Amino acid sequence: MCGFPPPTDTVTPRQPRGQERVITANRQTSWAFADAFVAEDEALRWARERAREAGLRSVSPSTGAALRLLAASVDAKAVAEIGTGCGVSGIHLLHGMRPDGVLTTVDPEPDHQQFARQAFRGCGFASNRARFIPGRALEVLPRLADAGYDLVFCDGDRLEYPDYLAESLRLLRPGGLVVFEGVFADGRTVDSGPQPAEVLRLRELLRTVRESQELVSSLLPVGDGLLCAVKR
């Protein structure tokens, strides 16, 4: 049972029946509540700790919950993941996929993928539910099947995000989803000051997705920003 944060909202005094009460809260409180709403089990907590020790940033609990929901919404049987990490996002995706679904996950660090294997086993997933491919995403993705995937989740090198989009559109079936993690870049994406190349590439990605006639898109304010788009 997850613990909810103590209430910090300001609530107006009780109003007569038929009148709405005004509730105010800041964004940090809302995000904390969204994360606390998600109950993560021991295997997920273990994977998060391995990622922390390796200096990796895992998706937030609310982002993970969104990934489960998105995988379930397309009844995903085949999912491609760019950026295995230590398995946190993969666990959430597998929980949302069909019981016979297979997650293909790509990462340049085989050691991280070994932690993910252990985490998946700890969650009770059979070994044939995940296919681990070590290597750089832009070298591996061209080898994957055209229109063979229901969802592509991108959490790799931010500099390569626009390139991942092009590959994802080839990999996805019509009606499939492409999802990008971390598009807020800790608030730098909307900051008017000078920004590094990574942020400029994220802005390029956001413009491309928003203006594409091939995609129906939405930007979800969970974690560090989740850009989602359905291929028409």
CSV table of N, CA and C in Angstrom, one decimal, residues 30 49 57 66 86 107 109 111-112 159 174 193 197 220 228:
chain,number,residue,atom,x,y,z
A,30,SER,N,1.1,18.4,-7.0
A,30,SER,CA,0.3,17.6,-7.9
A,30,SER,C,1.2,16.4,-8.4
A,49,GLU,N,16.9,1.0,-7.4
A,49,GLU,CA,18.1,1.1,-6.6
A,49,GLU,C,19.4,0.8,-7.5
A,57,ARG,N,19.1,7.6,-14.5
A,57,ARG,CA,17.8,8.2,-14.2
A,57,ARG,C,16.7,7.3,-14.6
A,66,ALA,N,1.9,5.7,-16.6
A,66,ALA,CA,1.4,6.1,-17.9
A,66,ALA,C,1.8,5.2,-19.0
A,86,CYS,N,18.0,-0.2,-16.1
A,86,CYS,CA,18.0,-1.4,-15.2
A,86,CYS,C,16.7,-2.0,-15.1
A,107,ASP,N,20.0,-1.4,-25.6
A,107,ASP,CA,20.8,-0.5,-24.8
A,107,ASP,C,22.3,-0.8,-25.1
A,109,GLU,N,24.7,-0.7,-23.0
A,109,GLU,CA,25.4,-1.2,-21.9
A,109,GLU,C,24.8,-2.6,-21.5
A,111,ASP,N,25.8,-4.6,-19.2
A,111,ASP,CA,25.7,-4.8,-17.8
A,111,ASP,C,24.4,-4.3,-17.2
A,112,HIS,N,23.9,-3.2,-17.7
A,112,HIS,CA,22.6,-2.7,-17.3
A,112,HIS,C,21.5,-3.6,-17.7
A,159,LEU,N,20.1,13.6,-28.0
A,159,LEU,CA,20.6,14.1,-29.2
A,159,LEU,C,20.0,13.3,-30.4
A,174,PRO,N,0.0,1.1,-38.3
A,174,PRO,CA,-1.0,2.2,-38.2
A,174,PRO,C,-1.8,2.0,-36.9
A,193,GLY,N,16.6,31.2,-22.3
A,193,GLY,CA,18.0,31.4,-22.3
A,193,GLY,C,18.7,30.4,-23.3
A,197,ALA,N,22.9,21.6,-27.0
A,197,ALA,CA,22.4,20.9,-28.2
A,197,ALA,C,21.3,20.0,-27.9
A,220,LEU,N,2.2,14.8,-22.2
A,220,LEU,CA,1.7,14.5,-20.9
A,220,LEU,C,2.7,15.1,-19.8
A,228,CYS,N,3.7,11.8,-26.5
A,228,CYS,CA,3.1,10.7,-27.1
A,228,CYS,C,2.4,11.0,-28.4
